[in-house]
Each structure stands twice: as structure tokens, then as C-alpha cells.
Coordinates of C-alpha atoms and ligand atoms in Angstrom, one line a residue:
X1 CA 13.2 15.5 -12.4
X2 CA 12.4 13.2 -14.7
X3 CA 11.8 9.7 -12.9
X4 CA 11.6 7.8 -15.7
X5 CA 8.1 5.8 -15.0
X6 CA 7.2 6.3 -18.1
X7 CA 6.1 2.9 -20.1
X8 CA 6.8 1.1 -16.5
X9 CA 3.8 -0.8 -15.7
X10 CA 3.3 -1.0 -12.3
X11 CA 0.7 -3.5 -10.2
X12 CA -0.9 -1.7 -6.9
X13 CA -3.3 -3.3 -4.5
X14 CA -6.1 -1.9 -2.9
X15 CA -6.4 0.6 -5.4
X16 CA -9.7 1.4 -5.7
X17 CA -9.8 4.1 -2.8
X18 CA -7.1 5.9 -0.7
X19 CA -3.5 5.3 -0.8
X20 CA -3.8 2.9 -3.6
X21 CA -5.9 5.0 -5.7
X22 CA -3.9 8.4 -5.2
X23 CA -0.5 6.1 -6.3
X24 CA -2.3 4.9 -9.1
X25 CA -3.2 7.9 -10.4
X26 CA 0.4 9.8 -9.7
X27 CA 2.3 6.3 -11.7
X28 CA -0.5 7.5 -14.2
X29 CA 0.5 10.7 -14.4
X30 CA 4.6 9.7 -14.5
X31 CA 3.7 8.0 -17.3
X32 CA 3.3 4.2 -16.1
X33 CA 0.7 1.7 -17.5
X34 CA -0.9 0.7 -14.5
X35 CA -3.3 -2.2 -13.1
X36 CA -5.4 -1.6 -10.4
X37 CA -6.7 -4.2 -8.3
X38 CA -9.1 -4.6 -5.2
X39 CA -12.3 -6.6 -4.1
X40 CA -15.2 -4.4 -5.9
X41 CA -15.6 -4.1 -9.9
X42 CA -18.1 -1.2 -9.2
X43 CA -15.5 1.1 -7.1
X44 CA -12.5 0.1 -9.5
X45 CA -14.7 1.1 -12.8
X46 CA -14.9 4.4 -10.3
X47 CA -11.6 4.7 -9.7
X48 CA -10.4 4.4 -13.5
X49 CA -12.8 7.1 -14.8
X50 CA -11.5 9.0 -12.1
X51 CA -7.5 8.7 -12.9
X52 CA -8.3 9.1 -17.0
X53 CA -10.6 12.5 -16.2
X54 CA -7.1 13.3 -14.3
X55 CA -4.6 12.1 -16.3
X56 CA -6.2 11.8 -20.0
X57 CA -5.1 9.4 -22.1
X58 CA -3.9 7.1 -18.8
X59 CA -3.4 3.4 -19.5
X60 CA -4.9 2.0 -16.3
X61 CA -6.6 -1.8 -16.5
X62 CA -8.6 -2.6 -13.4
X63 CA -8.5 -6.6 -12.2
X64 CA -10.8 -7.5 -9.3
X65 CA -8.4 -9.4 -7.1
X66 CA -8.9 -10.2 -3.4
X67 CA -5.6 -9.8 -1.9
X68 CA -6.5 -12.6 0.6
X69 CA -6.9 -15.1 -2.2
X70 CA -3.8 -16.8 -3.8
X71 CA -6.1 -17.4 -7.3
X72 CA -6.7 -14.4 -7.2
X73 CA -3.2 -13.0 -6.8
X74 CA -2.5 -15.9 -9.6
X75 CA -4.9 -14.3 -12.2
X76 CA -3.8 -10.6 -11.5
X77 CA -0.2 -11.5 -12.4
X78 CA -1.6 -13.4 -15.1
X79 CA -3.8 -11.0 -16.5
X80 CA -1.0 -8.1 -16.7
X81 CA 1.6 -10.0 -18.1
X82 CA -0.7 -10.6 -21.2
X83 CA -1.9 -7.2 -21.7
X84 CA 0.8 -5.2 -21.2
X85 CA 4.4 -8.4 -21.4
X86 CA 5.9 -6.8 -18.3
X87 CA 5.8 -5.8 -15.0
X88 CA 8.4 -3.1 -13.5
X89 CA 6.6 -2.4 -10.0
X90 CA 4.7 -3.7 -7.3
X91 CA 2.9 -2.0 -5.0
X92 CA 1.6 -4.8 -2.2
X93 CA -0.7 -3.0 -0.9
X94 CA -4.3 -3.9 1.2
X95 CA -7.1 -2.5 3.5
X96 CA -6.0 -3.2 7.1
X97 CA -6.8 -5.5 9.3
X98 CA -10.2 -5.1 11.6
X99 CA -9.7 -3.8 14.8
X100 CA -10.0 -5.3 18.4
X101 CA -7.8 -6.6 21.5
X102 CA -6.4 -9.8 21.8
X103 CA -9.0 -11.3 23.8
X104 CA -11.4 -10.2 20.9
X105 CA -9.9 -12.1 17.8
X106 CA -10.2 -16.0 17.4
X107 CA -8.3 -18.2 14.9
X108 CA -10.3 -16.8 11.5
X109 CA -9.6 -13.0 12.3
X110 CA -5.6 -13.4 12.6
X111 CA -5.5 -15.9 9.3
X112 CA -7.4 -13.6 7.6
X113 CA -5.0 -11.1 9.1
X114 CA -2.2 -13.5 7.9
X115 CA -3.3 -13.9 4.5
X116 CA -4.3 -10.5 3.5
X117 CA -1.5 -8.3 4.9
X118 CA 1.7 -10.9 5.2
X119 CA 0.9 -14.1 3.0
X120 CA -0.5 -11.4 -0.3
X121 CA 3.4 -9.7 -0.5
X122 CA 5.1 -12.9 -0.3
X123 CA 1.9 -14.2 -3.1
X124 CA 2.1 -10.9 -5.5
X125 CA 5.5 -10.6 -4.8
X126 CA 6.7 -14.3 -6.1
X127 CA 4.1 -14.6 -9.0
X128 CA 5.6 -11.3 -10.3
X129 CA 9.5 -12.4 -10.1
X130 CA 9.9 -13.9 -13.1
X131 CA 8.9 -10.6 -14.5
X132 CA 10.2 -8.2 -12.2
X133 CA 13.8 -9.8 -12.7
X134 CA 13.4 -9.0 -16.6
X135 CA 13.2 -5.3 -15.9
X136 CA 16.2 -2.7 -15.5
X137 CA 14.1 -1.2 -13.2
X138 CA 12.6 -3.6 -11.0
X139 CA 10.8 -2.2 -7.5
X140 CA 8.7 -3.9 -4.4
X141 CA 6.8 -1.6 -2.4
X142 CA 5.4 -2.6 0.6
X143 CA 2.0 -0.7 2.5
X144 CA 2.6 -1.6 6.2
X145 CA 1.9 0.9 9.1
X146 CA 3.8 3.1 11.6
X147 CA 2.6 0.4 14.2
X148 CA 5.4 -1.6 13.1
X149 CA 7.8 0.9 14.9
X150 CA 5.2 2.0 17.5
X151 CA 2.1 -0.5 18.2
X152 CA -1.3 1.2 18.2
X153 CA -3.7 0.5 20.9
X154 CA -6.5 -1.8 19.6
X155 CA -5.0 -2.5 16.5
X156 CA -3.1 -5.9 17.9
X157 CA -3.8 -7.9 14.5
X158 CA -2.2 -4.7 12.4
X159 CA 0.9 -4.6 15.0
X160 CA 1.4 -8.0 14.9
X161 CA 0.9 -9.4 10.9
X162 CA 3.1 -6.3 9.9
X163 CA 5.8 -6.9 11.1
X164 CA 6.1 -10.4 9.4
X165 CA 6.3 -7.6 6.4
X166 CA 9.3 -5.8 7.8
X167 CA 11.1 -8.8 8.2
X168 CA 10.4 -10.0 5.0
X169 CA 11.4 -7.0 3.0
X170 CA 14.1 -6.7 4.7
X171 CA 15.3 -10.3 3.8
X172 CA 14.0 -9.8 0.3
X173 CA 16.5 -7.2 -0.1
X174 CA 19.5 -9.2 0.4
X175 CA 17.8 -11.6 -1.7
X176 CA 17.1 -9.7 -4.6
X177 CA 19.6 -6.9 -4.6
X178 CA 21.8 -8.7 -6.9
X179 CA 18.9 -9.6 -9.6
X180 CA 18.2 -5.7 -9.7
X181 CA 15.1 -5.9 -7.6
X182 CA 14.7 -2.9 -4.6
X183 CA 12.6 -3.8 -1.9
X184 CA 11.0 -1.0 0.5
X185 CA 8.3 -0.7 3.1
X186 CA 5.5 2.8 3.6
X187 CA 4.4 2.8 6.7
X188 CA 1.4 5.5 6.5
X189 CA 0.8 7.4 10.1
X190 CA -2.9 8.8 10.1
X191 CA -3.8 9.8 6.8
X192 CA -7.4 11.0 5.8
X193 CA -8.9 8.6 3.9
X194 CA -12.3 5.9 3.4
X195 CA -10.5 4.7 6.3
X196 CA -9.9 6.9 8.6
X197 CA -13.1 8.8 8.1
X198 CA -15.7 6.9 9.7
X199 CA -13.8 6.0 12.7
X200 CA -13.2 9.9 13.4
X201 CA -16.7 10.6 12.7
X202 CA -18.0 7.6 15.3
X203 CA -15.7 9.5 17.5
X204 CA -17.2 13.0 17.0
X205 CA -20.5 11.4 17.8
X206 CA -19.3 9.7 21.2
X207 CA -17.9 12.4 21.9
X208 CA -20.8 14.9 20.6
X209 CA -18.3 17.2 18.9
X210 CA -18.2 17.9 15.1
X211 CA -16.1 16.0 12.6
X212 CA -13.8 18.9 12.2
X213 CA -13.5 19.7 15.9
X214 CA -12.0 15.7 16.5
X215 CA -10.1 15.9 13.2
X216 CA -8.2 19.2 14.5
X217 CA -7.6 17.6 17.9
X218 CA -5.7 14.5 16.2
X219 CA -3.8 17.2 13.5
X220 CA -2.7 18.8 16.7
X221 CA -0.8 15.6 17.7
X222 CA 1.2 15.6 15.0
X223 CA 4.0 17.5 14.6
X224 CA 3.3 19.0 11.1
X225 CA 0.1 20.2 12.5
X226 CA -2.1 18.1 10.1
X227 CA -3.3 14.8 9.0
X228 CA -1.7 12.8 6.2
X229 CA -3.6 13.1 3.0
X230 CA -3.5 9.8 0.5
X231 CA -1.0 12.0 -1.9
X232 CA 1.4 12.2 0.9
X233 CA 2.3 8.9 1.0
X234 CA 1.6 8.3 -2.7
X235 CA 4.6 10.6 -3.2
X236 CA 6.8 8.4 -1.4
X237 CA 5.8 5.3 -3.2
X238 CA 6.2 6.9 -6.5
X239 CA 9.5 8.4 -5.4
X240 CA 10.9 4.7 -4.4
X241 CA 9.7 3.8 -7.7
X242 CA 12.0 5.5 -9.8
X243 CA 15.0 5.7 -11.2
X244 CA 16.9 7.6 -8.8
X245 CA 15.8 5.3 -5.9
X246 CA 17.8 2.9 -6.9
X247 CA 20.3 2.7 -3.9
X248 CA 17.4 2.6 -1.3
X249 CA 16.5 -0.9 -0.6
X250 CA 15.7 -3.2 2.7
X251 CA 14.1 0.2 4.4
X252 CA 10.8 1.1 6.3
X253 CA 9.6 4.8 5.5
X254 CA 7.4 6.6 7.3
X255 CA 5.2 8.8 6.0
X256 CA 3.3 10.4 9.3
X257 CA 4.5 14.2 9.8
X258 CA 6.5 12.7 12.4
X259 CA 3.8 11.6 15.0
X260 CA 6.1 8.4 15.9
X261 CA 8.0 9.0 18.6
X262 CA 10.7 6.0 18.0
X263 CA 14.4 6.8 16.8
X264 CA 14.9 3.7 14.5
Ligands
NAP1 P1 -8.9 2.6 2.2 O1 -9.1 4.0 1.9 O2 -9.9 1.9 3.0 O3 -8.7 1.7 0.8 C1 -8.5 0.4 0.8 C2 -8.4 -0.1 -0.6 O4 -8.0 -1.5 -0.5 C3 -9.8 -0.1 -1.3 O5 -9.5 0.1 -2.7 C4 -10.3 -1.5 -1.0 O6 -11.2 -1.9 -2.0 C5 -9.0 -2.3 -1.1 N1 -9.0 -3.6 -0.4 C6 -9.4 -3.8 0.9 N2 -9.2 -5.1 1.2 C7 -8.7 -5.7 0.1 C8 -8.4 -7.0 -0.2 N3 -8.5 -8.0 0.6 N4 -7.9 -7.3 -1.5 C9 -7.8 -6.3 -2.4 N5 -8.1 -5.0 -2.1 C10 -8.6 -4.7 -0.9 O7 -7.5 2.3 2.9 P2 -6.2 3.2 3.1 O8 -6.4 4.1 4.2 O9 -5.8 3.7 1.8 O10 -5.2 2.1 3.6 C11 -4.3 1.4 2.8 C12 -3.4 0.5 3.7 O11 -2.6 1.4 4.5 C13 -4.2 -0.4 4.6 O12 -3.5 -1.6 4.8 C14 -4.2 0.4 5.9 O13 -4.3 -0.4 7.1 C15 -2.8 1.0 5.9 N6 -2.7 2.2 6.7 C16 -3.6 3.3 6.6 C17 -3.5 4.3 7.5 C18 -4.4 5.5 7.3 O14 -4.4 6.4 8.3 N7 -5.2 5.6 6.3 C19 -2.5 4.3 8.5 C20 -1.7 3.2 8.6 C21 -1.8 2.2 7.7 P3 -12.2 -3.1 -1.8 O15 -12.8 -3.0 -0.4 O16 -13.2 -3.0 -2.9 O17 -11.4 -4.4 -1.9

């Protein structure tokens, strides 16, 4: 199936690692000129030899861009509108908020929350609209979490901020359906990446069991029998991207071998 990405350039967030990086490199490899953007110059130069040693001859730009910083967002926008004169896709897309209970976060934790994962889709998002509403195939694609169906313990900052993201997408939708522009959410469910790693390894040595032992035990939750890898939910993304997702718009996808137990 031909999902006509190629020539499309596409923006995606926190692409330096994970989710980000695995949908950078699979746009890459459809074809799409792509910019990559996250905090650290030295892991983004990383993450670019890596996706042109995989997909030679890629057209992949890295911008250092905090996603919690509206200059920032500003420049990114800026920057790939004069190299490449368009931009097709957005990927809005972040690391997660830190953990902790309620009890545990003061004012600076949830407005960093608020700026990183809620107020950086509405910043990329606007700054690319002039743009995205030039292209035929215009596309907003959202990173959120399954905790917006299903909150996870100790995670109150991620179960809270992300839903400000459902709502808005959904909104968006209805918005800017009739300029051409789809609007979709990802919600990963627990897929093994930078992430994910250390927190199951602090738990193996709590626990004093191996990596692979508490890795199996968390597999065995869900339903598929195995954690999400970053290429899993990278599919989707790439999939709402094209050309035949054209009729999917205003939705929440999850992408988490079916370990959420909710209906809707
Ligand atoms: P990851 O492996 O830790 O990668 C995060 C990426 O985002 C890195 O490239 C990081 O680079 C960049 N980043 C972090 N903060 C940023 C910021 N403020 N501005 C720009 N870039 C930033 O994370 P991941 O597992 O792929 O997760 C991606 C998203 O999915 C996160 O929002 C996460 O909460 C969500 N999610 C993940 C899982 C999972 O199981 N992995 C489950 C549910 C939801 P720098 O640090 O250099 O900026």
C-alpha cells in the first residue's frame, strides 16, 4: 500500500529516543522529509546518523526545541518552513510528565506538566496552521497515554494534563475538518523504551529479581503476551498519517495489546 508520504514533511517531537525516534525513522522510510526535535543536540545528532544508516539517503533535519518553551516551538516552525516551504504533519509529541501523588507536586511540577504535554499541541499545532491548511494532506497527531481512558496509579500529573489533549483534539477536529486538517490522539500502553527501562530495572532491584524476570511478569498482564515496542505505536502514527486515513479524525487510539480494560 502505497501511503503516499513521500515528499510530506512531517514535524515530530521528542524524537530523539523512543516513540519519536522509531516514527521518525518509519516517515523516513515512507519517504517523508522530516524534522526532528527534542532538548539535546548530542542525542538528536544520534538519532539522525541512526535513521540515514537505516534509511540512506533520508532527509531528516534535527532542531533542538524544548517542547515546554513557546520560542522554542516558534523557531522549530520557523526553521522548517525555510528549509523545506511546507509542513504536511505534526507529530506533538513529548517525554511524560514526572511521576508522584497529588500530595507530592506543587504549583511548578503541574505547569511544567501544563506546558509541556497540553500548552506544546495547542503551541506546535497553531504555529504550524498556516502551513498545515496549504497541504492536501494535512495531519495532527497527538502522543497522549492510555491513562486518559484508565488513570495510572502515581502518574496523577500524566492523568490529569492529558486529558486537556483529548478534549482538545477532539474540538480541533470539528474545527479543522472542513480546512482538510485530521486530528488524532496515540495513546501508548507500556512500551519498552528509554522510559520504561529504568523504572523496570529499579523494580527488579526492589524486588531482587532480574530485569527479564519483572519484564515477563508485566508482558504477562497484557493480553498479547508482551510489551509494546516503540515501532508499534510508530505504525499507528504513520498509518494516521497517510492518505488513506483520511476519514479518521477527532479519535483516541490505543496502542497497548489491549491491557485497558475500558470499553470506550
Ligand atoms: P523516551 O524514550 O523517554 O523519549 C522521550 C523523547 O522526548 C526524547 O527524545 C527526549 O529527548 C524528548 N523530550 C523529552 N522532554 C522533551 C521536551 N520538553 N521537549 C522536547 N523533547 C523532549 O519517551 P517515550 O517512551 O518514547 O514516550 C513518548 C511519550 O509517550 C511521552 O509523553 C510518554 O509519557 C508517553 N507514553 C509512553 C509510554 C511508554 O510506555 N513508553 C506509555 C504511555 C505514554 P530530550 O530529553 O533530549 O529532550
Amino acid at each position: 500500500m502505497d501511503l503516499r508520504l513521500s515528499g510530506r514533511v512531517a514535524i515530530v517531537g521528542g524524537a530523539s529516543k523512543g516513540i519519536g525516534l522509531a516514527t521518525a525513522r518509519m516517515l523516513a522510510a515512507e519517504g517523508a522529509r522530516v524534522v526532528i526535535a527534542a532538548r539535546t543536540a548530542a542525542t538528536l545528532e544520534a538519532a539522525i546518523a541512526s535513521i540515514r544508516a537505516d534509511v540512506p539517503g533520508a532527509d531528516v533535519v534535527a532542531v533542538p526545541c524544548d517542547m515546554a518553551s513557546a520560542a522554542d516551538i516558534e523557531r522549530l516552525v520557523q526553521t522548517t518552513a525555510e528549509r523545506f516551504g511546507a509542513i504536511d504533519i505534526v507529530v506533538n509529541n513529548a517525554g511524560g510528565p514526572p511521576p508522584g501523588t497529588f500530595e507530592q507536586h506543587a504549583d511548578d511540577a503541574w505547569l511544567g506538566a501544563f506546558d509541556q504535554n497540553l500548552m506544546s499541541v495547542v503551541r506546535l499545532t497553531r504555529a504550524a496552521l498556516p502551513w498545515l491548511q496549504r497541504s492536501d494532506q494535512a495531519r495532527v497527531i497527538n502522543i497522549t497515554s492510555t491513562a486518559v481512558r484508565e488513570p495510572i496509579e502515581g502518574l496523577i500529573l500524566s492523568n490529569a494534563v492529558r486529558l486537556g489533549t483529548t478534549g482538545l483534539a477532539k474540538t480541533l477536529s470539528k474545527e479543522l475538518g472542513p480546512r482538510g486538517i485530521t486530528v488524532n490522539n496515540v495513546g501508548p500502553g507500556l512500551t519498552l523504551t528509554g522510559r520504561i527501562r529504568p523504572v523496570l530495572e529499579a523494580q527488579a532491584r526492589a524486588s531482587g529479581r532480574t530485569f527479564d524476570d519483572v519484564a515477563a511478569e508485566r508482558a504477562e498482564r497484557i493480553p498479547t503476551g508482551r510489551m509494546g515496542e516503540p515501532e508499534d505505536v510508530a505504525a499507528m502514527i504513520v498509518f494516521l498519517a497517510s492518505a488513506q486515513a483520511r476519514q479518521v479524525s477527532g479519535q483516541t487510539i490505543l496502542v497497548d495489546g489491549g491491557a485497558t480494560s475500558a470499553s470506550l
